[in-house]
mmCIF file with all atom_site columns, C-alpha atoms and ligand atoms in Angstrom:
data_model
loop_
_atom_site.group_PDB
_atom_site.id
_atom_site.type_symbol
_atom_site.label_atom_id
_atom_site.label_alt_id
_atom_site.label_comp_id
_atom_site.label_asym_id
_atom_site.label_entity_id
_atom_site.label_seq_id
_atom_site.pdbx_PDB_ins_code
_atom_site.Cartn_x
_atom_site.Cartn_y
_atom_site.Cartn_z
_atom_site.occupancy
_atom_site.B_iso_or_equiv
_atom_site.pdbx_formal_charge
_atom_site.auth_seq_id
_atom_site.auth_comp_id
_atom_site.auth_asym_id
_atom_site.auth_atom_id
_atom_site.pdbx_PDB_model_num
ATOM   1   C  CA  . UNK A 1 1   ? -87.274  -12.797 -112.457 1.00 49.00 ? 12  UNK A CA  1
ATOM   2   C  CA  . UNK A 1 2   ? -83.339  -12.447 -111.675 1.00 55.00 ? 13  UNK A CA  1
ATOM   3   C  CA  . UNK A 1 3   ? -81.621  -11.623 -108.769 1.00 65.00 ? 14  UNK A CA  1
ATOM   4   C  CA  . UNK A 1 4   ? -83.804  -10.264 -106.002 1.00 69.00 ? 15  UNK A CA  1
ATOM   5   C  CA  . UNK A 1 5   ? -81.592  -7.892  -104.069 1.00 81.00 ? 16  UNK A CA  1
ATOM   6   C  CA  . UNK A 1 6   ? -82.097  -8.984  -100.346 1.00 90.00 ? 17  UNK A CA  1
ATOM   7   C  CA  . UNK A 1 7   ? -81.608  -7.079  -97.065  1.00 95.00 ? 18  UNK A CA  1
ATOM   8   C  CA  . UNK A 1 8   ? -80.104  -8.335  -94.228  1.00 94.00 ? 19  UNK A CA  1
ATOM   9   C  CA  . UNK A 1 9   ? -80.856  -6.850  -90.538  1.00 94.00 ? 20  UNK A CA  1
ATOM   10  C  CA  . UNK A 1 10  ? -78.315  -6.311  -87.296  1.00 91.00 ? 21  UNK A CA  1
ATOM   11  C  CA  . UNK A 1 11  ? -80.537  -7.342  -84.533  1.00 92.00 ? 22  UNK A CA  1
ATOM   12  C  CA  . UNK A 1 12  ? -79.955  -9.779  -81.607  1.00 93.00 ? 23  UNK A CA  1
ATOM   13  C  CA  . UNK A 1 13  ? -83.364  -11.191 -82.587  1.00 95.00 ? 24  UNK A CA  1
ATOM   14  C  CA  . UNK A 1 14  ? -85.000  -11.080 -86.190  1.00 97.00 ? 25  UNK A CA  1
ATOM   15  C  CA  . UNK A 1 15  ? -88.197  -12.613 -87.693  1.00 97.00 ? 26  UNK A CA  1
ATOM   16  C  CA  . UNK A 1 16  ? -87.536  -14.045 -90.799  1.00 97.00 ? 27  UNK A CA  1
ATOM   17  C  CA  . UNK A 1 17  ? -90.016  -15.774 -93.396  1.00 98.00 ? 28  UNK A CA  1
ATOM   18  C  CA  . UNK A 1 18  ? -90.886  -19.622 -92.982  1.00 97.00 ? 29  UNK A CA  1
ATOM   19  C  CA  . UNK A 1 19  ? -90.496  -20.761 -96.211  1.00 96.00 ? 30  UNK A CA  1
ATOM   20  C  CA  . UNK A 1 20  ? -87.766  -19.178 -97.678  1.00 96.00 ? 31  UNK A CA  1
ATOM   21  C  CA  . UNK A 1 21  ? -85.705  -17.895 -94.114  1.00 96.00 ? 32  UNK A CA  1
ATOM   22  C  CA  . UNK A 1 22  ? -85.183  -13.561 -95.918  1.00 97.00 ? 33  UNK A CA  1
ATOM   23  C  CA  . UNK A 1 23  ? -85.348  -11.064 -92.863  1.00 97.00 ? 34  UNK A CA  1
ATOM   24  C  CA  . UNK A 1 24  ? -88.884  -9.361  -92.314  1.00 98.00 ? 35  UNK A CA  1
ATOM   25  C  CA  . UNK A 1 25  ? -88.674  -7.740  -89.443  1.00 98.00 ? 36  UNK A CA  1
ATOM   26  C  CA  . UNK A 1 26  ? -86.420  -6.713  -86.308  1.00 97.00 ? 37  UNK A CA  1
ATOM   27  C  CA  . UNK A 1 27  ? -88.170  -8.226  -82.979  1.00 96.00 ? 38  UNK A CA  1
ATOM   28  C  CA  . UNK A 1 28  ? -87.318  -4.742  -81.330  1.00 96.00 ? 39  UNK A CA  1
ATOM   29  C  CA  . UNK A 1 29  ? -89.984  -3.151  -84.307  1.00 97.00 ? 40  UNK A CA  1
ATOM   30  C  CA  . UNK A 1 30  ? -92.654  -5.348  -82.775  1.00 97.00 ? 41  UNK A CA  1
ATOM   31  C  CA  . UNK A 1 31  ? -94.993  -2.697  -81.339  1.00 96.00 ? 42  UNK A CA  1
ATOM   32  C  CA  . UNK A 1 32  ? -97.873  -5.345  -80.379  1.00 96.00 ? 43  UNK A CA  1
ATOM   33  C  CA  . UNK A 1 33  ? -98.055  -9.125  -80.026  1.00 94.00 ? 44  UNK A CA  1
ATOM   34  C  CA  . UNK A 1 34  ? -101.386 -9.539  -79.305  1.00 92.00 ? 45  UNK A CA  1
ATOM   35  C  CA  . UNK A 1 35  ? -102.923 -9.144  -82.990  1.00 93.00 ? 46  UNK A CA  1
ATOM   36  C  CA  . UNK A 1 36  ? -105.235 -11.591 -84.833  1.00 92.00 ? 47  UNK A CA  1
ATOM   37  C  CA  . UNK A 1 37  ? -104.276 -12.620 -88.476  1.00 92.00 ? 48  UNK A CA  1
ATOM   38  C  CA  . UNK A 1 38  ? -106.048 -14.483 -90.415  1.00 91.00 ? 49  UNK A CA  1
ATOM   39  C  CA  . UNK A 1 39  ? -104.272 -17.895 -89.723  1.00 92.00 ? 50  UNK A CA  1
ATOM   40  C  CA  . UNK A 1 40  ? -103.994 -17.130 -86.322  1.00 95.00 ? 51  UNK A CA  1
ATOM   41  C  CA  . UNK A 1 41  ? -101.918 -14.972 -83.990  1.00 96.00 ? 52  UNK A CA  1
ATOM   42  C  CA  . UNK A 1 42  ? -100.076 -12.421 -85.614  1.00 97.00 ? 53  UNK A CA  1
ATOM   43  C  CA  . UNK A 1 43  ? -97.812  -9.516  -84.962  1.00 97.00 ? 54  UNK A CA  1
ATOM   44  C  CA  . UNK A 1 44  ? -98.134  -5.852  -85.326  1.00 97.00 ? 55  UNK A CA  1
ATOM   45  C  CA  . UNK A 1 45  ? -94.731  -4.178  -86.202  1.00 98.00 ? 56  UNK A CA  1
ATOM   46  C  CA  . UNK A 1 46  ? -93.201  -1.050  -87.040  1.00 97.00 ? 57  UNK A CA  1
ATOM   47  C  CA  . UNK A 1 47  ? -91.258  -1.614  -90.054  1.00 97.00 ? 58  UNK A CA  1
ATOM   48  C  CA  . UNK A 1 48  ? -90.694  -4.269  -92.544  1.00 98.00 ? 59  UNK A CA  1
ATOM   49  C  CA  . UNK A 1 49  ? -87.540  -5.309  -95.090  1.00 97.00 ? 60  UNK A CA  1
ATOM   50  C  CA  . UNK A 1 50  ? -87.874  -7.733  -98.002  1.00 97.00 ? 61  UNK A CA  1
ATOM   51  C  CA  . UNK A 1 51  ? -91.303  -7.185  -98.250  1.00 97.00 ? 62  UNK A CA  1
ATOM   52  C  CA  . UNK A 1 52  ? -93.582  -6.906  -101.464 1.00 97.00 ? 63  UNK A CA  1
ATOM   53  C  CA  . UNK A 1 53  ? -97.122  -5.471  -101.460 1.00 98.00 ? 64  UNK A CA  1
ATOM   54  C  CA  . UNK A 1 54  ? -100.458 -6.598  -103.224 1.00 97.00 ? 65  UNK A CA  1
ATOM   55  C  CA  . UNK A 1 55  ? -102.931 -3.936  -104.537 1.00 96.00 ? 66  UNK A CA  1
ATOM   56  C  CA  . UNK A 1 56  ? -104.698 -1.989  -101.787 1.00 96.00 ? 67  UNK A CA  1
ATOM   57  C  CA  . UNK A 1 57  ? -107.943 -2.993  -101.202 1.00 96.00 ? 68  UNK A CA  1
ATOM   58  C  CA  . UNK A 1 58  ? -110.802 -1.749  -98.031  1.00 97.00 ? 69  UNK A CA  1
ATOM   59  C  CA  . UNK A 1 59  ? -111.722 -4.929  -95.384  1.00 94.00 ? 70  UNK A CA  1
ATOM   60  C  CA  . UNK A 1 60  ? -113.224 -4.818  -92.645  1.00 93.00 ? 71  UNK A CA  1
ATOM   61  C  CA  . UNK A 1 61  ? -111.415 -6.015  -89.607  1.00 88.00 ? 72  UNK A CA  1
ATOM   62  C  CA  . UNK A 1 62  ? -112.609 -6.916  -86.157  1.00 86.00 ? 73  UNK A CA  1
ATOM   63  C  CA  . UNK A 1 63  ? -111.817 -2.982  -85.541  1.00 89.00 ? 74  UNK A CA  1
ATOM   64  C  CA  . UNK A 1 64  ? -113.542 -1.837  -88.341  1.00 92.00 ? 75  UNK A CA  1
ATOM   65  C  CA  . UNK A 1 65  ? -113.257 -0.685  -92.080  1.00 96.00 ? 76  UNK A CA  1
ATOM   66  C  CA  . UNK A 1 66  ? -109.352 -0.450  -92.945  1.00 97.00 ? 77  UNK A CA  1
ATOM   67  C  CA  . UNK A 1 67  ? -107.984 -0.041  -96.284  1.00 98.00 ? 78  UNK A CA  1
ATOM   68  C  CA  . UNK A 1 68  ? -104.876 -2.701  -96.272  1.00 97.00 ? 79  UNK A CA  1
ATOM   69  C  CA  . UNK A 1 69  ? -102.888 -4.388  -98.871  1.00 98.00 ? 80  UNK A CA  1
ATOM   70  C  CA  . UNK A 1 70  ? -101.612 -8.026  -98.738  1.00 97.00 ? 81  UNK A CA  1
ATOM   71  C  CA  . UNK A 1 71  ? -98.013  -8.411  -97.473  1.00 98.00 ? 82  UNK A CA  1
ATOM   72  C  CA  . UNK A 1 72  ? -95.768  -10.664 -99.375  1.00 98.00 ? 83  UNK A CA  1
ATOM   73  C  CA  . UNK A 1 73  ? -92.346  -11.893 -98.667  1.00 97.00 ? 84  UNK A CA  1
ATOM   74  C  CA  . UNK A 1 74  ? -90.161  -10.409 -101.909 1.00 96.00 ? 85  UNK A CA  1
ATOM   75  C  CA  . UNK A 1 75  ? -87.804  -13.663 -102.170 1.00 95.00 ? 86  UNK A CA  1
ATOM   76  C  CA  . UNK A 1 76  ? -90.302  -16.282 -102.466 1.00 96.00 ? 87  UNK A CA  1
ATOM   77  C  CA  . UNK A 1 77  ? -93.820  -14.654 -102.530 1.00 97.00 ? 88  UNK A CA  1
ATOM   78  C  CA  . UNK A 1 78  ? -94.955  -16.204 -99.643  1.00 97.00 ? 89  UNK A CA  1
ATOM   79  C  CA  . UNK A 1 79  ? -98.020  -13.844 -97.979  1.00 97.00 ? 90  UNK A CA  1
ATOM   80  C  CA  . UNK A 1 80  ? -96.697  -12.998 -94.682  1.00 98.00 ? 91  UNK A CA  1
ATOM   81  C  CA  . UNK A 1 81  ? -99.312  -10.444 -93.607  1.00 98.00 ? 92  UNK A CA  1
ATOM   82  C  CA  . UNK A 1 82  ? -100.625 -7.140  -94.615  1.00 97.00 ? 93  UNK A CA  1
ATOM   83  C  CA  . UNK A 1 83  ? -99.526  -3.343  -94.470  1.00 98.00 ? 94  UNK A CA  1
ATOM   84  C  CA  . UNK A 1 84  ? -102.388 -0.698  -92.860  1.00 97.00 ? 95  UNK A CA  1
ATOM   85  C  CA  . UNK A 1 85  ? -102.437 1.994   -95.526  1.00 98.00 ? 96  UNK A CA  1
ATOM   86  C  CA  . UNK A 1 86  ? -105.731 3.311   -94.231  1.00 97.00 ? 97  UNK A CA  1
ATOM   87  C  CA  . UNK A 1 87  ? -107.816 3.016   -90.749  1.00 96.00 ? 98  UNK A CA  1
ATOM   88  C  CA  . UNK A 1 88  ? -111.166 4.744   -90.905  1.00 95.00 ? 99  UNK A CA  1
ATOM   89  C  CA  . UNK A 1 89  ? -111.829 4.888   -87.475  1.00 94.00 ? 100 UNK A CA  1
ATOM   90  C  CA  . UNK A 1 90  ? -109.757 7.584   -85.676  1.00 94.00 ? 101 UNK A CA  1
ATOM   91  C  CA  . UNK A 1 91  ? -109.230 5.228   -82.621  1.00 95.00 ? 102 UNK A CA  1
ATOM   92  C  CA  . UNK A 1 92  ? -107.353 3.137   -84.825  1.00 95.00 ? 103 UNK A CA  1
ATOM   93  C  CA  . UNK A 1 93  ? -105.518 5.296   -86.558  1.00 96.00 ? 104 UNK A CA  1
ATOM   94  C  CA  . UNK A 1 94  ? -102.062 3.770   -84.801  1.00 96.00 ? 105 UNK A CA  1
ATOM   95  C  CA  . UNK A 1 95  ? -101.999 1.290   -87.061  1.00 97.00 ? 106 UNK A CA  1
ATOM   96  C  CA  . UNK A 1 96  ? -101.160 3.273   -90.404  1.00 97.00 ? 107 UNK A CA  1
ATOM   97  C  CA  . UNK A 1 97  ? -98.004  2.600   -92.041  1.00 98.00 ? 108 UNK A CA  1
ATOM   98  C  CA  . UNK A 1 98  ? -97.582  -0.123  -89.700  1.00 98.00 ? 109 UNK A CA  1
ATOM   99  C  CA  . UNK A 1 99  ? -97.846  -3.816  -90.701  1.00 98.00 ? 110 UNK A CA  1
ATOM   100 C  CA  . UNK A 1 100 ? -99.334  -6.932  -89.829  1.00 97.00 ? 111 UNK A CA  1
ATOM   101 C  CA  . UNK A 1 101 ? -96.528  -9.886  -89.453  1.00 98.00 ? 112 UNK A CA  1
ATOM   102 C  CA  . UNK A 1 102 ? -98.812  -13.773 -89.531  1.00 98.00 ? 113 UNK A CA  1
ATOM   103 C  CA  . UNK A 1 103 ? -97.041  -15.500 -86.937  1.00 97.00 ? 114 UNK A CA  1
ATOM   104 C  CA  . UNK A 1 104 ? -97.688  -19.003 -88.538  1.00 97.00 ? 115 UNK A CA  1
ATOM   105 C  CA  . UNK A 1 105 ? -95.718  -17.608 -91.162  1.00 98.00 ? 116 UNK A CA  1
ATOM   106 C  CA  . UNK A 1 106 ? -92.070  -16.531 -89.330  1.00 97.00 ? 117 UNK A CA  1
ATOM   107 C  CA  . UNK A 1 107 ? -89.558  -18.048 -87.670  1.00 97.00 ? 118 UNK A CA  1
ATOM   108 C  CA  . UNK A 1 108 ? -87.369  -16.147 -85.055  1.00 96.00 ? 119 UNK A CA  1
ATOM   109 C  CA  . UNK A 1 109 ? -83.562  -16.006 -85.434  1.00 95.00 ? 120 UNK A CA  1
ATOM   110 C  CA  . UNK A 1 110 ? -81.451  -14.916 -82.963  1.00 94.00 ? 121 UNK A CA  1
ATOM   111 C  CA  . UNK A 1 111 ? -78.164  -13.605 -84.285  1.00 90.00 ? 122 UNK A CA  1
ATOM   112 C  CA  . UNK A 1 112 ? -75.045  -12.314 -82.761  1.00 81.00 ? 123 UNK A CA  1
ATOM   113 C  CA  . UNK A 1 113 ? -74.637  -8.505  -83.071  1.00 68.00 ? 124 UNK A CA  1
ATOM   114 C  CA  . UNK A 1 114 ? -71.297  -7.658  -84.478  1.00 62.00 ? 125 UNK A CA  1
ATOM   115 C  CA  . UNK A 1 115 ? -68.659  -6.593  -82.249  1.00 62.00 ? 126 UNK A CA  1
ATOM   116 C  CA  . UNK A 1 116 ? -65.850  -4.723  -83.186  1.00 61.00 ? 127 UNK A CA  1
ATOM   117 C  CA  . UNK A 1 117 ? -63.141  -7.400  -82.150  1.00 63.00 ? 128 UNK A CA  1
ATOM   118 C  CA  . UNK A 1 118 ? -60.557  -7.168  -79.419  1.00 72.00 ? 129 UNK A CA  1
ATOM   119 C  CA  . UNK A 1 119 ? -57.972  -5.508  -81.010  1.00 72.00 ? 130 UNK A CA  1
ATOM   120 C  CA  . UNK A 1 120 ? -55.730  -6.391  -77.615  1.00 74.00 ? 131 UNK A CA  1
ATOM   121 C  CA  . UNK A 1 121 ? -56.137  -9.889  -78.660  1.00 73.00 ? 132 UNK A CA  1
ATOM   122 C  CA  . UNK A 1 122 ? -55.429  -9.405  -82.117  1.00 73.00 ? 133 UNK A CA  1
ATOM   123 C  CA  . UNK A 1 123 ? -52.711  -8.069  -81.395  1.00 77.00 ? 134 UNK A CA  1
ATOM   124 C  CA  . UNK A 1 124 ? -51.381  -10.678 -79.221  1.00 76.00 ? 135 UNK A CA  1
ATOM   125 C  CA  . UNK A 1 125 ? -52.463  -13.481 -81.767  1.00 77.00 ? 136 UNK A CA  1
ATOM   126 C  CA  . UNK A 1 126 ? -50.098  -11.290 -84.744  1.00 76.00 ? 137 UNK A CA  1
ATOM   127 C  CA  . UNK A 1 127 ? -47.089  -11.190 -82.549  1.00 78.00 ? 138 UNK A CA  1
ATOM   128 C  CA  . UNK A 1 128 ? -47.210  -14.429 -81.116  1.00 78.00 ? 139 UNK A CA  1
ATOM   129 C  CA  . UNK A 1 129 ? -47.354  -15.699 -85.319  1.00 79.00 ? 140 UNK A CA  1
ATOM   130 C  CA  . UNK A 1 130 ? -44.166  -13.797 -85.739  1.00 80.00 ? 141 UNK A CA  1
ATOM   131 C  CA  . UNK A 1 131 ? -41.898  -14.891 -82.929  1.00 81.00 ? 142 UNK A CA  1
ATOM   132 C  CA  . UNK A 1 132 ? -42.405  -11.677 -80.478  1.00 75.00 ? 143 UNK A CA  1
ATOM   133 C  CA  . UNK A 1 133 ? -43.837  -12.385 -77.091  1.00 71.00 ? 144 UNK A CA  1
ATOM   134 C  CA  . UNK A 1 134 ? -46.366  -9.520  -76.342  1.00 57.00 ? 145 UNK A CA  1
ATOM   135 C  CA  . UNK A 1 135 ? -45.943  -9.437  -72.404  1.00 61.00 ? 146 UNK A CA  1
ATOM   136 C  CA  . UNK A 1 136 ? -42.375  -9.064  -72.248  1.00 54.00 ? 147 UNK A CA  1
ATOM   137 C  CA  . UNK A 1 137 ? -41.745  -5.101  -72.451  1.00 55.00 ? 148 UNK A CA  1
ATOM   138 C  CA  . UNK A 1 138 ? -39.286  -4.438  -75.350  1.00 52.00 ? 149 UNK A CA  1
ATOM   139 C  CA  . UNK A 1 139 ? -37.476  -1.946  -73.795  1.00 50.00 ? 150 UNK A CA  1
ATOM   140 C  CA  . UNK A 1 140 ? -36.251  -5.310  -71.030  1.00 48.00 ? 151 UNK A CA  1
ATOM   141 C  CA  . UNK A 1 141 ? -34.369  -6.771  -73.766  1.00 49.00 ? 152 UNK A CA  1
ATOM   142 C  CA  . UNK A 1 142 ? -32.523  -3.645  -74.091  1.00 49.00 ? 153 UNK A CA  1
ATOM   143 C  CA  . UNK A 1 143 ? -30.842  -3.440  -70.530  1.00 49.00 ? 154 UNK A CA  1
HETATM 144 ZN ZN1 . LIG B 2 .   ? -89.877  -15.984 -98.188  1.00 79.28 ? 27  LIG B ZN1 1
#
């Protein structure tokens, strides 16, 4: 199979698959918590990364007929969900394009967002290496 080019998100909180830990999905593209999967609670989000999907197939869901195919994680094949392609019923119609995240199948990471770093401090750290002392004004040594 080779190398399977991976994404990596900037998010303060990302869900990322159980088994093999790749980034699925930013917590802030969760439009809807209160979905059922079919091994239990699941999420609805927005948009997905790392993702491979199955063939697409019609089902009928709790809310009616929906053409979906199966979600799987693209680093270790684990299914993770589905993506709505399709939903028959105009009152449903919300979901299309959207995706289906199993919740027995993610773990939550929460990262630190990267920060440009204090460039005051930096500084400070660079002259302190080289012998100058940062809080002494140059021009004092001159007078
Ligand atoms: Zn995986």
């Amino acid at each position: 199979m080779g190398l399977v080019f991976q994404q990596f998100l900037e998010a303060p909180a990302v869900y990322v698959c159980s088994s093999c830990r790749a980034h699925l999905a930013r917590a802030s593209d969760v439009v809807s918590r209160g979905f059922q999967g079919r091994l239990g609670r699941a999420y609805l989000v927005e948009a997905v990364v790392n993702e491979r999907l199955g063939g697409s197939e019609d089902r009928v869901l709790m809310t009616g007929l929906h053409t979906v195919c199966d979600l799987y994680c693209r680093r270790c094949d684990e299914m993770v969900g589905w993506k709505y392609i399709r939903a028959h019923d105009r009152a449903q119609q919300y979901k299309e394009g959207r995706y289906v995240l199993e919740q027995s199948q993610l773990l939550v990471v929460e990262q630190q967002t990267a920060s440009p770093p204090n460039i005051d401090r930096v500084l400070a750290r660079f002259m302190g290496d080289i012998g100058i002392r940062p809080d002494s004004p140059a021009t004092a040594a001159s007078q």
